PDB file of C-alpha atoms in Angstrom:
ATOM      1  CA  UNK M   1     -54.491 -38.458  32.484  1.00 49.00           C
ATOM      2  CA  UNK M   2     -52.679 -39.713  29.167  1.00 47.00           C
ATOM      3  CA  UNK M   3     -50.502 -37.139  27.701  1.00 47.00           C
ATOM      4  CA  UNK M   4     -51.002 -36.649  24.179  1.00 41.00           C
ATOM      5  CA  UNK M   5     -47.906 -37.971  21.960  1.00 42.00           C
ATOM      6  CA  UNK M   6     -48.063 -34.398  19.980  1.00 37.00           C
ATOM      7  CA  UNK M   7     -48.622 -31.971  22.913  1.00 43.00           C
ATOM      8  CA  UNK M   8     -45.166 -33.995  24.235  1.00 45.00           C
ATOM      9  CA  UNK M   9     -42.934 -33.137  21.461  1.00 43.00           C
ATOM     10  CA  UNK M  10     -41.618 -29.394  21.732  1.00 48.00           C
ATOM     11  CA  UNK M  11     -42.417 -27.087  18.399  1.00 45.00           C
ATOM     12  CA  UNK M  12     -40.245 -26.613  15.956  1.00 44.00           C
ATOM     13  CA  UNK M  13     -38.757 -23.219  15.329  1.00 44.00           C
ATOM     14  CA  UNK M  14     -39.031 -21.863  11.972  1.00 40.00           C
ATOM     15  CA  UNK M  15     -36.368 -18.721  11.373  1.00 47.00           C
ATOM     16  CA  UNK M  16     -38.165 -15.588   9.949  1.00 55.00           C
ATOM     17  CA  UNK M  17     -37.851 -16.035   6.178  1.00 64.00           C
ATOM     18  CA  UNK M  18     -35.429 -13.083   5.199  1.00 65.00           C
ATOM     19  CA  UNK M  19     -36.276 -10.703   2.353  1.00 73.00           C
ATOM     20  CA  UNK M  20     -35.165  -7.388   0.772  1.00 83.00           C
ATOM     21  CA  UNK M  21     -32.805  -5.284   2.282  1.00 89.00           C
ATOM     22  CA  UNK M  22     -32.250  -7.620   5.227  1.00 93.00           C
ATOM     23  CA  UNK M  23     -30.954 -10.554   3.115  1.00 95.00           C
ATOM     24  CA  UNK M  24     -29.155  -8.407   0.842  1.00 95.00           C
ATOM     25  CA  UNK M  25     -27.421  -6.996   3.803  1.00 94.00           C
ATOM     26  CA  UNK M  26     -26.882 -10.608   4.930  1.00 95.00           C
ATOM     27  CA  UNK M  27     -25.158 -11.546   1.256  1.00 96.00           C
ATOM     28  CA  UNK M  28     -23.297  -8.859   0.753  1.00 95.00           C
ATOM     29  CA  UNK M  29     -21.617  -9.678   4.798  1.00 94.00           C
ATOM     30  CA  UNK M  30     -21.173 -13.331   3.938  1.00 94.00           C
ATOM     31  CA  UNK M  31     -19.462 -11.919   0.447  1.00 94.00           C
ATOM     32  CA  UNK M  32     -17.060  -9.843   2.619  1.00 92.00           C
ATOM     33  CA  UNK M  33     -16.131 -12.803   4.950  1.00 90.00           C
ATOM     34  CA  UNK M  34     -15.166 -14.873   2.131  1.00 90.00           C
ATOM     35  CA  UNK M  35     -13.207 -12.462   1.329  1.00 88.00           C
ATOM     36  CA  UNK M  36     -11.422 -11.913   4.315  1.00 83.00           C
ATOM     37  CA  UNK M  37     -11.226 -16.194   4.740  1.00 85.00           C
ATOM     38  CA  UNK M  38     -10.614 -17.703   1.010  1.00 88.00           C
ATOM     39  CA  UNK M  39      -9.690 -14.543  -1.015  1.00 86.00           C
ATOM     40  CA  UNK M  40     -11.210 -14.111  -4.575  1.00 88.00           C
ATOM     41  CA  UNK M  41      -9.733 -17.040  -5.500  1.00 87.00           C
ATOM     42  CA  UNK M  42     -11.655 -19.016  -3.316  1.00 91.00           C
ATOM     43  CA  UNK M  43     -14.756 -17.464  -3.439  1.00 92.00           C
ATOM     44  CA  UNK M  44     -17.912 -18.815  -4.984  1.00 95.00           C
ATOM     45  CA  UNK M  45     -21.336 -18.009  -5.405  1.00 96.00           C
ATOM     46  CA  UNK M  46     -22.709 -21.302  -3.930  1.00 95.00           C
ATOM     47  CA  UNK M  47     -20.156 -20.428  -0.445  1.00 96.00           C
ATOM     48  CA  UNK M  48     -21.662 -16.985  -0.479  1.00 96.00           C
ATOM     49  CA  UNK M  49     -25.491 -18.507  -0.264  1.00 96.00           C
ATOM     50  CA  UNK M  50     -24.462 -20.761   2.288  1.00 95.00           C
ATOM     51  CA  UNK M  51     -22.579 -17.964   4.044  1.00 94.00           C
ATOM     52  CA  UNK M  52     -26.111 -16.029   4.141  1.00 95.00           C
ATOM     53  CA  UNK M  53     -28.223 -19.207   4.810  1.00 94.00           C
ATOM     54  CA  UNK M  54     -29.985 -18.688   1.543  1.00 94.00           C
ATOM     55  CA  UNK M  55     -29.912 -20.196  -2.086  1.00 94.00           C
ATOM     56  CA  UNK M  56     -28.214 -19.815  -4.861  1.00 94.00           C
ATOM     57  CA  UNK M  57     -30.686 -18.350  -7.278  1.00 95.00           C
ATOM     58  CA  UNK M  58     -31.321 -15.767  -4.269  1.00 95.00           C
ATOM     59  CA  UNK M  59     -27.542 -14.501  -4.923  1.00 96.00           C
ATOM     60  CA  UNK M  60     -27.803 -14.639  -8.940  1.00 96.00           C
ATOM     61  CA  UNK M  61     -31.379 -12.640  -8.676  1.00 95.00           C
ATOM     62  CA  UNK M  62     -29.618  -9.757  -7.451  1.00 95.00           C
ATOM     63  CA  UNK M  63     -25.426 -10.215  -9.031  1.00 96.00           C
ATOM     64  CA  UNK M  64     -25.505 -11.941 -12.548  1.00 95.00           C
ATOM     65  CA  UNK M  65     -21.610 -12.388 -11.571  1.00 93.00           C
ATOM     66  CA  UNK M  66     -19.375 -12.753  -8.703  1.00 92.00           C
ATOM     67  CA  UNK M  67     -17.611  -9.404  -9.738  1.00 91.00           C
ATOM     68  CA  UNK M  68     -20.492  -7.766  -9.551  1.00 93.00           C
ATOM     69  CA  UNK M  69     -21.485  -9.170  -6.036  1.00 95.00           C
ATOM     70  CA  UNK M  70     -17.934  -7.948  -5.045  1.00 92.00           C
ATOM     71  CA  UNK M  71     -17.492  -4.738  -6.058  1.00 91.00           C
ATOM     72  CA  UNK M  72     -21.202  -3.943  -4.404  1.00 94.00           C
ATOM     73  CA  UNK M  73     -19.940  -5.414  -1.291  1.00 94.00           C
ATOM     74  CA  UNK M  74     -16.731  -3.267  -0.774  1.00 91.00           C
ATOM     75  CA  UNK M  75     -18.523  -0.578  -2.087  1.00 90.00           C
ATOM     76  CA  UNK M  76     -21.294  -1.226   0.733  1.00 90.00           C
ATOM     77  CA  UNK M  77     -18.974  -2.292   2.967  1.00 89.00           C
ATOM     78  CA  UNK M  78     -16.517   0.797   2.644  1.00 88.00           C
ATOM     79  CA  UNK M  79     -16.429   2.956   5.807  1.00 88.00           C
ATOM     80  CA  UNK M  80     -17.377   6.731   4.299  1.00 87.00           C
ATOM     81  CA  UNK M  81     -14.983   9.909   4.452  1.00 86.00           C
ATOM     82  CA  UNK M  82     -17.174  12.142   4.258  1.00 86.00           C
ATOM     83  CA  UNK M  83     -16.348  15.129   6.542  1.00 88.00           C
ATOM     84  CA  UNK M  84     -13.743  16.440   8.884  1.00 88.00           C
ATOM     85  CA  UNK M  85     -13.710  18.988  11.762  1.00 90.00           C
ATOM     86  CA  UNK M  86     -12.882  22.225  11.742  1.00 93.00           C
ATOM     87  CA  UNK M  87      -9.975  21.838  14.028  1.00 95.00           C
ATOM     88  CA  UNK M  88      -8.468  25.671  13.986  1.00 93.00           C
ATOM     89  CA  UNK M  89      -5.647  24.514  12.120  1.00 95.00           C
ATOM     90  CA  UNK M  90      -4.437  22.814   9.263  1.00 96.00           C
ATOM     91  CA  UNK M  91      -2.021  20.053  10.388  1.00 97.00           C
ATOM     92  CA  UNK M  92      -4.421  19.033  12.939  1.00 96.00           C
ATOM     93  CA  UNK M  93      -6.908  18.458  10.567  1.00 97.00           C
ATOM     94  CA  UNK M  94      -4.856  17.057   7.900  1.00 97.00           C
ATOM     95  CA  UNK M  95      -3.938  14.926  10.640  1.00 96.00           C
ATOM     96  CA  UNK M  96      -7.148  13.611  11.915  1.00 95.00           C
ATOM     97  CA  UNK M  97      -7.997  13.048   8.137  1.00 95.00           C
ATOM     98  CA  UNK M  98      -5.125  10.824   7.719  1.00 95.00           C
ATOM     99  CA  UNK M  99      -6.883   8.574  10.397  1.00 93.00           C
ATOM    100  CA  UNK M 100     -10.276   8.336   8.926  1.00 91.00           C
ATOM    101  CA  UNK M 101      -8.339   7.400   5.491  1.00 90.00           C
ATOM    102  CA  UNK M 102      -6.777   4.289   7.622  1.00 90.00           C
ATOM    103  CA  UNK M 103     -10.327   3.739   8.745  1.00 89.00           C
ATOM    104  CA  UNK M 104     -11.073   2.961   5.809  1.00 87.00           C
ATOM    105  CA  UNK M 105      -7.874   1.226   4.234  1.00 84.00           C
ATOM    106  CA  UNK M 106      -7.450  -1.278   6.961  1.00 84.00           C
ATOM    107  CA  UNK M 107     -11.475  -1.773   7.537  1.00 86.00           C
ATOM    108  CA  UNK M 108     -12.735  -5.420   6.774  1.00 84.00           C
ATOM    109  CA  UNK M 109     -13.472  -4.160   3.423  1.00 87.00           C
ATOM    110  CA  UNK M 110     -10.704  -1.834   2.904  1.00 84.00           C
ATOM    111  CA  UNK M 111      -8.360  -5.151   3.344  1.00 81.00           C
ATOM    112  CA  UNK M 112     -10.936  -7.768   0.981  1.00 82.00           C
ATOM    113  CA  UNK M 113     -10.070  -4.979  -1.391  1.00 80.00           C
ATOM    114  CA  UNK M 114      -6.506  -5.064  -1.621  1.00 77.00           C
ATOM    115  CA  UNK M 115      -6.660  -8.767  -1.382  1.00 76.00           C
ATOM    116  CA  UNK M 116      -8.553  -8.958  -4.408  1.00 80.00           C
ATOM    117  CA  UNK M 117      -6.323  -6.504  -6.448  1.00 75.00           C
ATOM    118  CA  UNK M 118      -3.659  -8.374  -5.686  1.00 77.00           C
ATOM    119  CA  UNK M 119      -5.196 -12.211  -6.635  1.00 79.00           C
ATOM    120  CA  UNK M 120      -7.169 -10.809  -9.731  1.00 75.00           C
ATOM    121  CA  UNK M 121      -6.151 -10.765 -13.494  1.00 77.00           C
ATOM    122  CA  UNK M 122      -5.676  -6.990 -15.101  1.00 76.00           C
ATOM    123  CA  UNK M 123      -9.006  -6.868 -16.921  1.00 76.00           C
ATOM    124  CA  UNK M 124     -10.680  -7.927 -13.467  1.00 77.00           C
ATOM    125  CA  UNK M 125      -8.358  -5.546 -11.414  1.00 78.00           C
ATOM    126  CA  UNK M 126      -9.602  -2.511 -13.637  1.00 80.00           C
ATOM    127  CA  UNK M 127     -12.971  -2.450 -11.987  1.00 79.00           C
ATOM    128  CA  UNK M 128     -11.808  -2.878  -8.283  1.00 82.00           C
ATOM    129  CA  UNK M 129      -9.155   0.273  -8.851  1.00 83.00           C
ATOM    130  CA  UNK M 130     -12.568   1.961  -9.379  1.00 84.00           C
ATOM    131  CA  UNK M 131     -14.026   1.388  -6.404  1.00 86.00           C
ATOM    132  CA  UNK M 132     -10.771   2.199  -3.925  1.00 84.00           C
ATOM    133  CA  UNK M 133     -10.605   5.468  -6.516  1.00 87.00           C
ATOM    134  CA  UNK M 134     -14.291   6.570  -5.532  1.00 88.00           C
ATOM    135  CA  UNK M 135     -14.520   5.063  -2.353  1.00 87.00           C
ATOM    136  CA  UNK M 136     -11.148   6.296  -0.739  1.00 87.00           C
ATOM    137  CA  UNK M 137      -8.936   8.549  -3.219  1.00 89.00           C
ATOM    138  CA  UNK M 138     -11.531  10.599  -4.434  1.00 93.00           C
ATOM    139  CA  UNK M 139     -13.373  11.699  -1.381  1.00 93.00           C
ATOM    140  CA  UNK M 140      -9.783  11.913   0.171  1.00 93.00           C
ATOM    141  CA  UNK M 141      -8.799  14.563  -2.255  1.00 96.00           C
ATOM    142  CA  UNK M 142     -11.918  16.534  -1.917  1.00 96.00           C
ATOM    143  CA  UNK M 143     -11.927  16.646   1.972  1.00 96.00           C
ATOM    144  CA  UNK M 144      -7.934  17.784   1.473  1.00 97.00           C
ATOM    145  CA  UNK M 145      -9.147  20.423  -0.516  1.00 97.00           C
ATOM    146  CA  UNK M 146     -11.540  21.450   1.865  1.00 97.00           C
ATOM    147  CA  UNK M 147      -9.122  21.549   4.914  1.00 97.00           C
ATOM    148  CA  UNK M 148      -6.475  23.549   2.526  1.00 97.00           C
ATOM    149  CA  UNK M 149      -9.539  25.989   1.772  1.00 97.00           C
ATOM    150  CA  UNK M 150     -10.279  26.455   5.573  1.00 96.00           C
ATOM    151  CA  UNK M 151      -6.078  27.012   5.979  1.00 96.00           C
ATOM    152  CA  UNK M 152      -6.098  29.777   3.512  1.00 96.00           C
ATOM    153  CA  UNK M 153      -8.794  31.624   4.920  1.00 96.00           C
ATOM    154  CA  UNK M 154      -7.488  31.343   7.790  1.00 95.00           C
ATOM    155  CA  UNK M 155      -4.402  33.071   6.275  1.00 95.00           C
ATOM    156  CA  UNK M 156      -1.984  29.883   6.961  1.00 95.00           C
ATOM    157  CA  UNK M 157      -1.635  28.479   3.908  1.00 96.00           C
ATOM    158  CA  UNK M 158      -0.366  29.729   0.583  1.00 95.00           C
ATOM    159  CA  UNK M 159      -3.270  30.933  -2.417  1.00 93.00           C
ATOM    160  CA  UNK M 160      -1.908  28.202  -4.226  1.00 92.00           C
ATOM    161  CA  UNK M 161      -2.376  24.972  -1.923  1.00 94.00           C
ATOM    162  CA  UNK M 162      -5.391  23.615  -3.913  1.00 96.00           C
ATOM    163  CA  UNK M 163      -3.237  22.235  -6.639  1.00 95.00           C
ATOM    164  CA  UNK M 164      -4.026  18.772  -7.817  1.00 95.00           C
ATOM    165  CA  UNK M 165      -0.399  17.334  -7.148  1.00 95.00           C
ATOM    166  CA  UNK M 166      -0.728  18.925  -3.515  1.00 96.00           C
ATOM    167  CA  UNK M 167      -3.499  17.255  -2.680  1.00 96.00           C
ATOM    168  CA  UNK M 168      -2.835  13.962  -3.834  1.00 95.00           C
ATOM    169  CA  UNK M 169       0.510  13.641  -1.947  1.00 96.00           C
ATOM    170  CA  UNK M 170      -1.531  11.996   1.093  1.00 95.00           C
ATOM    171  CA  UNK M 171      -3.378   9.374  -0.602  1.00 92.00           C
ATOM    172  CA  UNK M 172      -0.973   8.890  -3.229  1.00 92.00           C
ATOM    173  CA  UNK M 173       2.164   8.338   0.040  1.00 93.00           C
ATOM    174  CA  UNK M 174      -0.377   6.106   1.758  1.00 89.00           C
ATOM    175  CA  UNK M 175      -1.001   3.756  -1.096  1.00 84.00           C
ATOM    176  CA  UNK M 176       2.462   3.144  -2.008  1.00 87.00           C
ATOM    177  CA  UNK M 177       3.938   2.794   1.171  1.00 87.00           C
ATOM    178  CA  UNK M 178       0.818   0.743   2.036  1.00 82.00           C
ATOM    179  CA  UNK M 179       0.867  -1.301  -1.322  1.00 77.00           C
ATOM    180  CA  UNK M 180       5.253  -1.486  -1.870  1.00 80.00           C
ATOM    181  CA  UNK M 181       6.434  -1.400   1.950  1.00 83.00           C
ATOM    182  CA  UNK M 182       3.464  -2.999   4.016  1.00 80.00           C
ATOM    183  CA  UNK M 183       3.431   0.325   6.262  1.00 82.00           C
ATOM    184  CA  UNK M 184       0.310   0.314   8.865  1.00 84.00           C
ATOM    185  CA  UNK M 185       0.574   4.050   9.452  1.00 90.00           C
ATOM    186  CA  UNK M 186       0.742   4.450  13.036  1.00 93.00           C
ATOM    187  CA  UNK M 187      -0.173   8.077  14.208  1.00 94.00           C
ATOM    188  CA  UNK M 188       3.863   8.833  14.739  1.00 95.00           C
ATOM    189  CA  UNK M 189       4.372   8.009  11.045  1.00 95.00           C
ATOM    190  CA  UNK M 190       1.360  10.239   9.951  1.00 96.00           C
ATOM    191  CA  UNK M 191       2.709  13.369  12.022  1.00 97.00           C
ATOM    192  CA  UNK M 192       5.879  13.007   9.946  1.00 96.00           C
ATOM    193  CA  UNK M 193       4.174  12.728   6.757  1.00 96.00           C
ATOM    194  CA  UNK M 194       2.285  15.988   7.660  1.00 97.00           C
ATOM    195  CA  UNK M 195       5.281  17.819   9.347  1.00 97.00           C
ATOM    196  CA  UNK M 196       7.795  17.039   6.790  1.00 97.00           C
ATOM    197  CA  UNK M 197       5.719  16.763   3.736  1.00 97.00           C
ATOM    198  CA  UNK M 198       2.634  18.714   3.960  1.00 97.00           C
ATOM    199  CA  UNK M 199       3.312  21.537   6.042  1.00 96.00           C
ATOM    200  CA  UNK M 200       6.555  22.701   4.007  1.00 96.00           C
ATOM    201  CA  UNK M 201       4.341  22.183   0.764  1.00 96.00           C
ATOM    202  CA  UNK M 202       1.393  24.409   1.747  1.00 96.00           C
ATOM    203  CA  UNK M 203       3.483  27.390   3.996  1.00 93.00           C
ATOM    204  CA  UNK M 204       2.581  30.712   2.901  1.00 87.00           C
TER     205      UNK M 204
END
């Protein structure tokens, strides 16, 4: 029997045409990993389509700019603090909240970010300080507040441990000494921050 000349040549595979959230999700990864490979510098709108197997127009639909395509990426891309345990005590918690801040800080996103602030003009810089403010400091701050809250209650902690200076000692130690002294914060160096910072500040 004579094999036919089409039935002999294997089919093609066609890839599932990506749409909506799925190739968004796939833009804003391939956004992130020029990030992490080329810096801001580097990074183009034409690398991030061919990053995310897509075209260009499919990239300027959705970010007129690449700033904008950026800042929705880390902001994506940012792990959330949103909550912490209610340990019993305050160090402890403090503690474990110092490690969920790192989380984020030294995440894929949480370094693209400081990358960029550091390769970016001022006017440019202004909008990424945003999103480390709302996607790090901010919720930082409140969950401090929270933990303080739980630590007077519990009668450990002064009335007065809410203040805004108090609670901004942790992320304001762990940016600098990020940022000025390249400190990774190991857990040893975050029990000292706590035990010879924190917990003198907020004793009743």
């Amino acid at each position: 029997m004579v094999t036919s000349r089409w039935s002999a040549v294997p089919a093609r595979t066609v890839a599932p045409r990506r749409r909506g959230p799925v190739l968004e999700r796939a833009i804003l990864d391939a956004a992130l990993e020029q990030l992490s490979t080329v810096g801001w510098s580097g990074l183009t709108m034409e690398g991030v389509a061919a990053g995310a197997q897509t075209g260009k127009a499919a990239v300027y639909r959705r970010w007129p700019s690449k700033e904008d395509l950026v800042v929705h990426a880390l902001r994506a891309g940012l792990p959330r603090i949103d909550s912490t345990p209610d340990l019993g005590g305050v160090r402890e918690e403090l503690l474990e909240l110092c490690k969920q801040i790192r989380e984020a800080m030294f995440s894929r996103p949480g370094f693209a970010l400081r990358a960029v602030l550091h390769e970016c003009d001022k006017a440019t810089a202004e909008r990424f300080h945003e999103v480390i403010f709302e996607g790090v400091v901010e919720p930082s701050v409140k969950l401090i507040k929270e933990v303080v809250r739980r630590g007077i209650a519990r009668g450990e902690v002064r009335s007065g441990g809410t203040d805004d200076y108090v609670c901004d000692v942790i992320p304001a130690m762990l940016m600098y000494r990020t940022k000025v002294c390249g400190s990774e914060w190991r857990d040893e160096e975050f029990e000292a921050l706590i035990d010879r910072v924190m917990v003198p500040l907020l004793r009743r």
